[in-house]
């Protein structure tokens, strides 16, 4: 790896791990302890508002996502204090999840189940695993017949049934409950029979988009559903899942803008054909996950080539220095720099290509450099989370929208730089990359 003299692996690793620890200090300043356990305010700034204030349990912006970050920080540092933070948050989840009606992965109970299962695995507290099973049983009981198969929301995208199915597949393995997989596969078979491509947002789902908008992106669009179908093919070997996933991938290819071996995906069609997000939720970083999953389960090099095209599109855009309509003043996992960092660390682990790791360095330096530490309360990232509200600047604590997710991305880059410190990462169920973020050859020769 060709690093500049003032950017040695040891020095950069210290900066990454140190900034992640500073992010933990900021999150700790938001802690609220009561008889139910610990949760964290979405934004501890005095008089500050939060971008996502109404999801205190969620993987996206609440306790479940912060638990994941503390689990990873404990594993990297060996500091049991972080494990205590995670356990306190998991106790809050066990005490409060029955108050949550949303079943989805990022905003609801499927994400809580994931966090509890991971907390039980990492801490050895069997009570967390027991409660994760209780959540999973509740999700399964909540299924209703849709088109002759079990479903929950009727939405095949990851924001709906797609994310719930991914959560159940993970839980089936880590918790040892085969019935979860059976329900997930049955629900997935209904989705595979749909006409994918394309999802309509529909009335009330996204106030910023026309009602007839079709979305090829990840969280609320075709790419995320195609990812799910590829995952189901990998688990079952059933050809119908792969065929349906390819229909989604072909749609994404057809609507993308391709120039000089670079690709960019439109945010929505037909109105937003020239609006190209770069991030995880609706842009290149998320769509590339779908192609990487297809490559992982089917082994077709053309799928990996498309992930590489999307990565080159990100680099060619001028990010992270240059801001565009699809890459604005956002640092977070969902739509900002941390989501891009996850993509390039993941591509490095899959391909071993140094240019991916070098660009990941650039993204990591951007994140560590733009962190705010002015008051001694730790590192946070002020950002305009919503592109259409540039004056609404916040510094949230959560995983997909704030410091926990940025800190986790920095830990993942740190582990890629230091294979000797590369433990198992806590990656959400929609992440296709290896749980140890370095190429196999690096591990063998380190």
XYZ file of C-alpha atoms in Angstrom, residues 10 75 83 107 110 116 124 149 155 169 206 250-251 275 306 313 366 416 422 424 426-427:
22
model
C -0.092 3.206 12.688
C -14.299 -5.675 20.515
C -19.670 -3.593 26.531
C -37.224 1.662 12.115
C -36.713 -6.533 13.104
C -30.558 -8.129 20.861
C -22.910 -13.869 26.845
C -48.221 -16.079 1.359
C -44.142 -3.393 0.451
C -33.031 -14.896 8.046
C -42.349 10.104 0.880
C -31.388 -5.632 -15.289
C -33.819 -2.798 -14.561
C -30.616 13.327 -9.841
C -21.187 -3.243 -12.120
C -18.891 6.882 -10.589
C -12.525 13.577 5.404
C -8.882 -2.940 7.098
C -9.618 -7.162 12.360
C -15.712 -9.833 13.519
C -21.335 -6.309 13.443
C -22.809 -5.744 9.982
